[in-house]
Coordinates of C-alpha atoms in Angstrom, one line a residue:
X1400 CA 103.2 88.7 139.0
X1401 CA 103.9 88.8 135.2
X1402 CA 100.3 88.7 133.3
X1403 CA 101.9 86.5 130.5
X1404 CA 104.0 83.8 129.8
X1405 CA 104.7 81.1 127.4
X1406 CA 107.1 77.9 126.8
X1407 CA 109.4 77.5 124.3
X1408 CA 112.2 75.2 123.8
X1409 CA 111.3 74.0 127.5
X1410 CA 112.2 77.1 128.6
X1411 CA 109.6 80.0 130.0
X1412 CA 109.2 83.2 129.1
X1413 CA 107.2 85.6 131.2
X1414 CA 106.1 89.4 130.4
X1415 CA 104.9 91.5 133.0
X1416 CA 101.6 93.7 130.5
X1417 CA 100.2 94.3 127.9
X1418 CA 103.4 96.8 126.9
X1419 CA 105.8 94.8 127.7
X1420 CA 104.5 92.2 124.9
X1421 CA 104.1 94.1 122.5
X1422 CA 107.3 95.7 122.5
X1423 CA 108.7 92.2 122.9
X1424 CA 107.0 91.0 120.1
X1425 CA 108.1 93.9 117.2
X1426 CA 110.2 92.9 114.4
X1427 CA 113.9 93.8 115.3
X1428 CA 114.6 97.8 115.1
X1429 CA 116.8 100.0 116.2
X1430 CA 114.7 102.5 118.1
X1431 CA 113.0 100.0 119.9
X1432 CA 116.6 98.9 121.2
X1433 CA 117.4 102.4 121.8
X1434 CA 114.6 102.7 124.5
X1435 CA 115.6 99.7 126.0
X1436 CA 112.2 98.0 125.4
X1437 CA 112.8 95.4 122.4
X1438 CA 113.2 91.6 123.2
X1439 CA 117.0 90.3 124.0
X1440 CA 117.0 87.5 121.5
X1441 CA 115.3 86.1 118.7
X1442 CA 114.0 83.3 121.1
X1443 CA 112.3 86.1 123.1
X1444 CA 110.3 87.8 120.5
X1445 CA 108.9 84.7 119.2
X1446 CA 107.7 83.6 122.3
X1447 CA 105.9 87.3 122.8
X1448 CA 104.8 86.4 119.3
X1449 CA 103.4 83.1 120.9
X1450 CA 101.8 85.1 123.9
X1451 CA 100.2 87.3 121.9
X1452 CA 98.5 85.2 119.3
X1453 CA 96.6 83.7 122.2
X1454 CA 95.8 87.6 123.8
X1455 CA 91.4 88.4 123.0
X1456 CA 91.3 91.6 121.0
X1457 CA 88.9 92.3 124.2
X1458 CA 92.0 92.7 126.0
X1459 CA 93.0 95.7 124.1
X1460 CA 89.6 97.7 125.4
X1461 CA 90.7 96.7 129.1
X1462 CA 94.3 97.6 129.3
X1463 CA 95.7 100.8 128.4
X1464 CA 99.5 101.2 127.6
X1465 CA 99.3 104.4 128.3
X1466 CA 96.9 105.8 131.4
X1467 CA 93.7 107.4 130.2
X1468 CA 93.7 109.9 133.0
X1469 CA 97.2 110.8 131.6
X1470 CA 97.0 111.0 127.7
X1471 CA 94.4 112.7 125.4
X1472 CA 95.2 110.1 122.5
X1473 CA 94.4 107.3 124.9
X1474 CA 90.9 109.1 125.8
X1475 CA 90.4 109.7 122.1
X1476 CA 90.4 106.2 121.2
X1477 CA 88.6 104.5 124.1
X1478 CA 85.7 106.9 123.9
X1479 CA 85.8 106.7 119.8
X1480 CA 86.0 103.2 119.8
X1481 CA 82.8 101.9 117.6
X1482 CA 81.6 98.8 120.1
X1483 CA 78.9 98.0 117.2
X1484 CA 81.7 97.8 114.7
X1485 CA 83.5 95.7 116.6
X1486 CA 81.5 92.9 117.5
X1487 CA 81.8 90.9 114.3
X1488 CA 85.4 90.2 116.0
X1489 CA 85.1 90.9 119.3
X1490 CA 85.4 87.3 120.5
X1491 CA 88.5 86.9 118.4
X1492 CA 92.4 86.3 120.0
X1493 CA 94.7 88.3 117.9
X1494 CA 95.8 85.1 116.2
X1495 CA 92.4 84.6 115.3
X1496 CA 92.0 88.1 113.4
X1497 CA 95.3 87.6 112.2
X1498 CA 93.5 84.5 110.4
X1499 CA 90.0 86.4 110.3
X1500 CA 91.9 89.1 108.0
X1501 CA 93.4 86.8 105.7
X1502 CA 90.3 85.2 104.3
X1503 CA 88.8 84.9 101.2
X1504 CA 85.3 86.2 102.4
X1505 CA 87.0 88.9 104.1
X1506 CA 86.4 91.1 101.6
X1507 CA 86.5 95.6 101.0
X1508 CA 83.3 95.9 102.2
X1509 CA 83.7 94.2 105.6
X1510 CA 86.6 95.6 106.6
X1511 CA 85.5 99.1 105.7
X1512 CA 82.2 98.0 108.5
X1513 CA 84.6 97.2 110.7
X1514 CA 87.6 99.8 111.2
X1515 CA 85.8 101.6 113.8
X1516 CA 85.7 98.7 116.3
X1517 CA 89.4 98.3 115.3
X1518 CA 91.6 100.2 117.9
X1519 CA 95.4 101.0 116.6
X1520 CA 96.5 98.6 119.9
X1521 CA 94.6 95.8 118.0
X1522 CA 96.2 96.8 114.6
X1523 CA 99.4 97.3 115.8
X1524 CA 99.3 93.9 117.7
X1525 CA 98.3 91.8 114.8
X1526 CA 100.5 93.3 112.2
X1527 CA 103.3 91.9 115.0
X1528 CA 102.1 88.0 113.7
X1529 CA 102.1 88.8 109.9
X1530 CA 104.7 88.3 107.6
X1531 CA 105.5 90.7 105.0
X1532 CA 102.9 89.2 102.2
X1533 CA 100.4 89.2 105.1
X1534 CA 100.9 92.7 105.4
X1535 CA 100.7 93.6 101.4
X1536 CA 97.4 91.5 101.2
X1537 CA 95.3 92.3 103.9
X1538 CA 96.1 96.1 102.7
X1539 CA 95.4 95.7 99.3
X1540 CA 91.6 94.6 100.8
X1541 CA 91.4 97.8 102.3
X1542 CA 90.3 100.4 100.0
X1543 CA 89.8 104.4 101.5
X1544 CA 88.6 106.9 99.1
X1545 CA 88.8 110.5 99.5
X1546 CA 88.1 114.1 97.8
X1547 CA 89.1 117.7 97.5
X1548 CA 89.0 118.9 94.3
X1549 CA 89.8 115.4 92.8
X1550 CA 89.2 111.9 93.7
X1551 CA 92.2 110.0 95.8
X1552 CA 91.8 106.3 96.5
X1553 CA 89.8 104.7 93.7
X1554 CA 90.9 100.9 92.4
X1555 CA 93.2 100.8 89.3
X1556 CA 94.7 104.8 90.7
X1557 CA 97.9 106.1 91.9
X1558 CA 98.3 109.7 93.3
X1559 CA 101.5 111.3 93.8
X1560 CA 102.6 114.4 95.8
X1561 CA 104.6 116.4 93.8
X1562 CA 107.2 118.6 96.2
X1563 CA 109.0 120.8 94.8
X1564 CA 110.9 122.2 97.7
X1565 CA 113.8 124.9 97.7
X1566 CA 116.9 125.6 99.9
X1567 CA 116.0 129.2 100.1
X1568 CA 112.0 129.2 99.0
X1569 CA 113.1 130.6 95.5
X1570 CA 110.1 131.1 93.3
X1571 CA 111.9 130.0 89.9
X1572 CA 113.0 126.9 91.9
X1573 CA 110.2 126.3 93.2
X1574 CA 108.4 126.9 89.8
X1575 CA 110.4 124.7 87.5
X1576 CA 110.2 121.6 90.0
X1577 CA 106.4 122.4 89.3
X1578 CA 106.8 121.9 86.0
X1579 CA 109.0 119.0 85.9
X1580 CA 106.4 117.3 88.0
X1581 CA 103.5 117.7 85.9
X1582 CA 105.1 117.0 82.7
X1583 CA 105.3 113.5 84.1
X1584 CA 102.2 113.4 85.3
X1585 CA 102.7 113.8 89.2
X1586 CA 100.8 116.3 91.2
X1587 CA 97.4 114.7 91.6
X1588 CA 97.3 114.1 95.5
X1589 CA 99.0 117.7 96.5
X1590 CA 102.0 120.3 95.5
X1591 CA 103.1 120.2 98.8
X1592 CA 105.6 122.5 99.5
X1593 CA 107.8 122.7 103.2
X1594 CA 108.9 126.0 103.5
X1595 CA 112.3 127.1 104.6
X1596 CA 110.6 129.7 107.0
X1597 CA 107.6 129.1 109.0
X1598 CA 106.4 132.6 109.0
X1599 CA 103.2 134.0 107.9
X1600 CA 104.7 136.2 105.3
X1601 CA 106.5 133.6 103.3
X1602 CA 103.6 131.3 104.4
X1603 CA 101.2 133.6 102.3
X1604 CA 103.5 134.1 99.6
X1605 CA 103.6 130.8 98.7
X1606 CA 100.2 130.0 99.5
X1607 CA 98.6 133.0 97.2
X1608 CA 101.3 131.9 94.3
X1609 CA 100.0 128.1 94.3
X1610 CA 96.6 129.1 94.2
X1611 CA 97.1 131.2 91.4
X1612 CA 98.8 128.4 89.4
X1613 CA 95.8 126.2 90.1
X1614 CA 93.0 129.2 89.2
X1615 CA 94.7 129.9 86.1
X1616 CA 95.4 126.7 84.3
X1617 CA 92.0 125.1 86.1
X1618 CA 94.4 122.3 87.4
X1619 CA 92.2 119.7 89.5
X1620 CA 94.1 119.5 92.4
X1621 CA 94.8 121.0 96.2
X1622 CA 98.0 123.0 97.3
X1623 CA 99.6 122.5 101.0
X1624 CA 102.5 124.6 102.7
X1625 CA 103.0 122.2 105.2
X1626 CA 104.1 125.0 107.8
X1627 CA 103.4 124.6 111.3
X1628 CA 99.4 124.1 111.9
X1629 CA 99.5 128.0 113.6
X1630 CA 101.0 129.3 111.3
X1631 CA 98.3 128.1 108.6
X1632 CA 95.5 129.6 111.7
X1633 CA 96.7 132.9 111.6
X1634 CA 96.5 133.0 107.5
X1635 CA 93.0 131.2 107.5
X1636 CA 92.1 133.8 109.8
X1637 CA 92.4 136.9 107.4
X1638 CA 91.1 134.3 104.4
X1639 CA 94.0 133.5 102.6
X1640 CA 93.6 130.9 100.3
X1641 CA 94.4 127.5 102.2
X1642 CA 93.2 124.4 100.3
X1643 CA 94.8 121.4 103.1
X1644 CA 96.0 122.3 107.0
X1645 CA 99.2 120.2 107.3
X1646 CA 100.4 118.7 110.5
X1647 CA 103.0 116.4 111.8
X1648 CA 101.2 113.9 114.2
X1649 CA 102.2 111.5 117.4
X1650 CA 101.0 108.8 119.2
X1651 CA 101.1 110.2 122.4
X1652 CA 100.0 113.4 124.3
X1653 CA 103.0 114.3 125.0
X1654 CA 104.8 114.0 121.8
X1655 CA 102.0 116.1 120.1
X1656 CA 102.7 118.5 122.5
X1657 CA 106.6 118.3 121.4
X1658 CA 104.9 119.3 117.9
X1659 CA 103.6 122.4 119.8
X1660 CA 99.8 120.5 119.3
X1661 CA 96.9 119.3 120.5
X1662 CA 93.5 117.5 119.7
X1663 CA 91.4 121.2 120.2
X1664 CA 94.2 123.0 118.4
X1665 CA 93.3 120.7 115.3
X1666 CA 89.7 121.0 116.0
X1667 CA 90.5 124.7 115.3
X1668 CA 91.9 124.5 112.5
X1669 CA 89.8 121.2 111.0
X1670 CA 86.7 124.0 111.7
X1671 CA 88.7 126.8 110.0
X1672 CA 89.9 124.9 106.7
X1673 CA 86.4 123.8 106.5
X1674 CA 84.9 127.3 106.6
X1675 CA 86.9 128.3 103.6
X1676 CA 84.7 125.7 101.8
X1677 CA 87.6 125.4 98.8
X1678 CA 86.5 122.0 97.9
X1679 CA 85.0 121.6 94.6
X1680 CA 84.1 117.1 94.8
X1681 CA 84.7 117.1 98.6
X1682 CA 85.2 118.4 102.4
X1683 CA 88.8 116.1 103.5
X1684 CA 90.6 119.2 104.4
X1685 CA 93.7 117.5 106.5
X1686 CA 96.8 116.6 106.0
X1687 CA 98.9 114.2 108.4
X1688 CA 102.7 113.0 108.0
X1689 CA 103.9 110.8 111.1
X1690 CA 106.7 108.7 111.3
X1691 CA 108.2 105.8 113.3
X1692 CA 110.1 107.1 116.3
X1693 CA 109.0 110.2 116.9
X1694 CA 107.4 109.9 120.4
X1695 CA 110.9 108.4 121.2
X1696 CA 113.1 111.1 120.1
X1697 CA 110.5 113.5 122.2
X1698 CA 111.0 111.2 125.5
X1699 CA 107.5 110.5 125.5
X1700 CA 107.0 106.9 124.4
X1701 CA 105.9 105.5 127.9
X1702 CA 107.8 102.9 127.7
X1703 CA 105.7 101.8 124.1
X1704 CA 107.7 100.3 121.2
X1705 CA 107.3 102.4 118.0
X1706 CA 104.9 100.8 115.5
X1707 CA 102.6 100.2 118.5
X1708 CA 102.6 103.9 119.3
X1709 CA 102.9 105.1 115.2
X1710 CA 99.5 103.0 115.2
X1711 CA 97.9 105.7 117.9
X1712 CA 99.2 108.7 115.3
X1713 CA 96.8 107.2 113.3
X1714 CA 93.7 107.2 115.9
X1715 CA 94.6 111.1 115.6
X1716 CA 94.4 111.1 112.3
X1717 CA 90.9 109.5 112.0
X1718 CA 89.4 111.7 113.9
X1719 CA 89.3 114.2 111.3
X1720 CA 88.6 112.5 108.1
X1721 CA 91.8 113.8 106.1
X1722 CA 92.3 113.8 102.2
X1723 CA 96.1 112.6 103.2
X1724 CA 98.2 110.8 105.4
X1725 CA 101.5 110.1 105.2
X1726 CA 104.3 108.2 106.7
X1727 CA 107.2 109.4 106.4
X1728 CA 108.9 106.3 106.7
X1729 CA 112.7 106.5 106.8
X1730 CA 113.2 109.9 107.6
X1731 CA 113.8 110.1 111.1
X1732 CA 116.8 108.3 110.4
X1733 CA 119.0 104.9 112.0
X1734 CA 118.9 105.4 115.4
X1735 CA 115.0 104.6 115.1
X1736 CA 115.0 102.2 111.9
X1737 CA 118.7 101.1 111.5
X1738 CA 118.8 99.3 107.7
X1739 CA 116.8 99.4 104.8
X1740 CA 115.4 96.1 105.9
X1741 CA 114.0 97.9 108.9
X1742 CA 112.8 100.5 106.9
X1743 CA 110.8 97.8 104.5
X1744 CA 109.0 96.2 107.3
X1745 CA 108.0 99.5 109.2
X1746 CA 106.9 101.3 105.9
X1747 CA 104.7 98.1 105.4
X1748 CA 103.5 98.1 108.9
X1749 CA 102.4 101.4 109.0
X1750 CA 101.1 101.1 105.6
X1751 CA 99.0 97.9 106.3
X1752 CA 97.7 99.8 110.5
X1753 CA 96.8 102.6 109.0
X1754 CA 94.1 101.7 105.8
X1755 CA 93.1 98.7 108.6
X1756 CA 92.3 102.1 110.7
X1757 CA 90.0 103.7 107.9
X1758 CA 92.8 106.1 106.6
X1759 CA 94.2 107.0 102.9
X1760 CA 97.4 105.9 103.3
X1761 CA 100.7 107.6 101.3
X1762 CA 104.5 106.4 102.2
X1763 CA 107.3 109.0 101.7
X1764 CA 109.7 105.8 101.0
X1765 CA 112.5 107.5 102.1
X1766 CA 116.1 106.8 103.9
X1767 CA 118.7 109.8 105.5
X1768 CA 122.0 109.4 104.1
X1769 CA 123.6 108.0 107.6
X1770 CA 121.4 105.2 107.2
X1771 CA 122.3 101.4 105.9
X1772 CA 119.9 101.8 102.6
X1773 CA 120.2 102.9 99.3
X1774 CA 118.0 103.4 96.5
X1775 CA 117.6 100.1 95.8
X1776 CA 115.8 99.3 99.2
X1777 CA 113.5 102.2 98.1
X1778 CA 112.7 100.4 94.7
X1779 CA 111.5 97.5 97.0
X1780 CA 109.8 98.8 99.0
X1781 CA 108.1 101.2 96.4
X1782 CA 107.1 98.2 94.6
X1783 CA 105.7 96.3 97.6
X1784 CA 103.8 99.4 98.7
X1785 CA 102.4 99.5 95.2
X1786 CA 101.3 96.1 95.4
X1787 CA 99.8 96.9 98.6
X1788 CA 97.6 99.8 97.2
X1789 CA 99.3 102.2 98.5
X1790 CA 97.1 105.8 97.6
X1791 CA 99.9 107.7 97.0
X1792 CA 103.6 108.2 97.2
X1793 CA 106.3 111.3 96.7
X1794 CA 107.5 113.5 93.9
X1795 CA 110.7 114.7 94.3
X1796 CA 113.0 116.3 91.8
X1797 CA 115.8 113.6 91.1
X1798 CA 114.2 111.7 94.5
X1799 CA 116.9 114.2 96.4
X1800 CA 115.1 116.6 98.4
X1801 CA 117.9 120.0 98.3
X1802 CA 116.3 121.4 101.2
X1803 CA 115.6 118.7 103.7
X1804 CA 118.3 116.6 102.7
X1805 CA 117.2 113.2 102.6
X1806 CA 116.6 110.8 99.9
X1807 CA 112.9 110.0 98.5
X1808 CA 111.0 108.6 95.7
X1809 CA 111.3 110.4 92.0
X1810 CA 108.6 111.6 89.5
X1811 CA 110.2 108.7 87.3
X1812 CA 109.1 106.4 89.4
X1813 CA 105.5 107.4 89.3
X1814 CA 105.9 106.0 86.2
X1815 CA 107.4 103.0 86.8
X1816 CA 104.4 102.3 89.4
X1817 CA 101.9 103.3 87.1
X1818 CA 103.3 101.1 84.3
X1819 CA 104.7 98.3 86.5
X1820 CA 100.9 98.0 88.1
X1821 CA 98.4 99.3 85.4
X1822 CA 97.6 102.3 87.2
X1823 CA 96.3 105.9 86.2
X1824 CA 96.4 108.9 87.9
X1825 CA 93.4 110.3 89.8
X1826 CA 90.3 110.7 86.8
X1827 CA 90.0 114.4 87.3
X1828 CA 93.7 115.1 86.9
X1829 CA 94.0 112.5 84.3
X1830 CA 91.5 114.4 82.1
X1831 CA 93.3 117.5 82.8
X1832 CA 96.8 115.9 81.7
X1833 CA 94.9 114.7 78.4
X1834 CA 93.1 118.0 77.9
X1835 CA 96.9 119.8 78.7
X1836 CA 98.8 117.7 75.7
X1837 CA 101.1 116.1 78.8
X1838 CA 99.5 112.9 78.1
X1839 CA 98.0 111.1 74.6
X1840 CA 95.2 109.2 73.7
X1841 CA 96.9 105.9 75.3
X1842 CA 97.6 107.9 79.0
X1843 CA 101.2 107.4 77.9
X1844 CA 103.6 110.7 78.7
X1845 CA 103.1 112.7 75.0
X1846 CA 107.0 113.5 73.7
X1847 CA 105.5 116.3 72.0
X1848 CA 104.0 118.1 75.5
X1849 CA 105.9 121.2 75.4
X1850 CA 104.5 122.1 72.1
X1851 CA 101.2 122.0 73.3
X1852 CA 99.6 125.7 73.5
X1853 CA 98.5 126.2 76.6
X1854 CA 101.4 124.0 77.9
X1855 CA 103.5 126.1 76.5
X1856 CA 102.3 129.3 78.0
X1857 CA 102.3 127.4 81.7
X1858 CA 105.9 126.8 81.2
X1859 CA 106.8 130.3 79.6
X1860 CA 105.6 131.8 83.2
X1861 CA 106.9 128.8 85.5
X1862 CA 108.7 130.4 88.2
X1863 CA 105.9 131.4 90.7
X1864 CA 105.9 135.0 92.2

């Protein structure tokens, strides 16, 4: 017998679990059609919308979309779960927290207490009744601070990963995107670099060439080859110089295991990173990017729409307390999230799940070529996430990435954000762009930069080695 069901226009509409409802109740996207799980008509998702307002977030703890005998994410969050955390809304329908989280005397501090009692089913389900302002305002409550060698996450700051990636891992390529990033002001959440090969040879070339950059010209921020998380094992292992351990993340056992992964294989490496102790104002030594889609395209969604499942990535991600994490939101491309209006309301899902979750969100507000977007999309949604307080966003030379071919967000439009929004970059970085020439007394981009001495000098010997 179905376990829910709800009238609408005199006519009823039953769902047979907890999955079923959820999937029913997304907003319209094209993955979630592509698996054969979304609802069949507009009619049907609001009435899944209408079921679900009325579901106790208690219902969440009971039913698992995906068997805890079956799935290490699923064990991970029912054993994490924070039952002291939770009870300030554990008698609460999803409706109810929907209306809980919009409040005035919901404020920072409470929903900081909180996020441990909230499980990403619970997030995932509520963010199914918000509209889009709902989404940007609840998030912009949210506020996740975190540290490395600078400070990510404060009020009134914008980071912005500055990746300068190369068809063919050239080192004067490589080297003047660098430059170009830090002359506007980008580079304060990670150079982030993904390599053309994943082996541990070009791994440590790049690795030893960003720390040396940093070293020399004392800048305060962390370096990241985001090859696979192996990869980065073997080189921490003979103590090359590894600031962040990168890794693409899933909701799902199964998918992580399409990523070659697992919870004790980033226990490893969490351990490892930490050992290295290359911190200098903190211990966040992770690094996440997950996506929309991406337990689908590894046949292992279980039957789970897409945000619900991105929203277990995130339980992942907790676990280990990263500096960064990122969805990458349009990059898996339109057979997952068809339009740019897809890509707006997933980028803002995930955006408003995952700080509701206790993580430093970032957005890669991005779009493939095949897909029905253009920059323009991107501007909005940029702009939303900002509004949002977003922690961070990309850097990309020209907002083409050469070597992954896809379409992202621009060092210019860090400062369009910054501007648009009042915001600096993070304070150690900011001193270092002052103390650099690269910005004035105002924290306005200085036209007379390149001048500067020791500026100069950094982009005499740009290309790294």
């Amino acid at each position: 017998m179905p376990q829910y069901s709800t009238t609408l226009l005199h006519t009823t509409y039953s769902f047979n679990d907890l999955k079923e409802l959820l999937a029913k109740a997304s907003s319209l996207r094209s993955g979630d059609v592509l698996a054969g799980v979304a609802a069949h008509s507009e009619r049907e998702r609001v009435a899944a919308q209408k079921a679900l307002a009325d579901v106790p977030l208690k219902r969440f703890l009971q039913d698992q979309l995906v068997p805890y005998e079956d799935d290490e994410v699923t064990r991970l969050i029912v054993d994490s779960h924070d039952a002291d955390a939770f009870a300030p809304i554990a008698s609460l329908t999803v409706a109810e927290f929907r209306d809980w989280l919009l409040r005035y005397e919901t404020t920072e501090d409470i929903l900081t207490a909180v996020s441990r009692g909230i499980t990403p089913e619970m997030a995932a389900a509520v963010s199914k009744l918000m509209r889009n302002q709902d989404l940007i305002l609840v998030a912009s409550k949210c506020r996740v601070v975190t540290r490395f060698r600078n400070t990510l996450g404060l009020p009134g700051r914008l980071a912005i990963r500055l990746q300068p990636n190369h068809p063919t891992d050239s080192p004067a390529g490589i080297g003047a995107s660098i430059m170009d990033g830090l002359l506007y002001g980008c580079g304060d959440a990670v150079i982030g670099i993904n390599p053309v090969s994943d082996s541990l040879d070009s791994f440590r070339r790049l690795t030893d060439s960003l720390a040396e950059l940093i070293d020399r010209y004392r800048i305060p921020t962390q370096a990241c080859i985001l090859a696979h998380v192996t990869t980065q094992l073997a080189a921490m292992e003979v103590r090359a110089p590894v600031d962040l351990v990168f890794q693409s993340i899933a909701g799902t056992e199964q998918a992580n295991q399409s990523f070659g992964v697992s919870l004790s294989i980033l226990d490893e490496a969490h351990r490892a990173a930490q050992e290295l102790g290359r911190g200098t104002v903190g211990t966040n030594v992770m690094y996440f990017e997950t996506g929309q889609g991406s337990c689908l395209s590894a046949n292992a969604h279980h039957g789970c729409d897409q945000q619900t499942l991105e929203a277990r990535a995130y339980a992942v991600a907790r676990r280990f307390e990263p500096l960064l994490v990122n969805t990458v939101v349009g990059f898996i491309g339109p057979e997952y999230l068809y339009d740019g209006k897809q890509i707006i309301r997933a980028g803002l899902e995930d955006h408003f799940c995952g700080k509701l979750l206790g993580l430093p969100m970032g957005c890669d507000v991005c779009y493939t070529n095949h897909a029905e977007a253009d920059q323009d999309d991107m501007d909005n949604l940029l702009t939303l996430l900002g509004a949002a307080g977003c922690n961070y966003f990309m850097g990309v030379p020209g907002a083409d990435d050469i070597m992954l071919n896809y379409q992202s967000t621009s060092f210019h439009d860090s400062q369009y954000l910054r501007q648009l929004f009042g915001l600096r970059p993070a304070p150690e970085f900011e001193k270092w762009l002052g103390v650099m020439g690269i910005t004035d007394s105002s924290n306005r981009l200085s036209s007379s930069a390149p001048q500067h001495p020791q500026l100069k000098l950094m982009l005499e010997q740009a290309a790294i080695r």
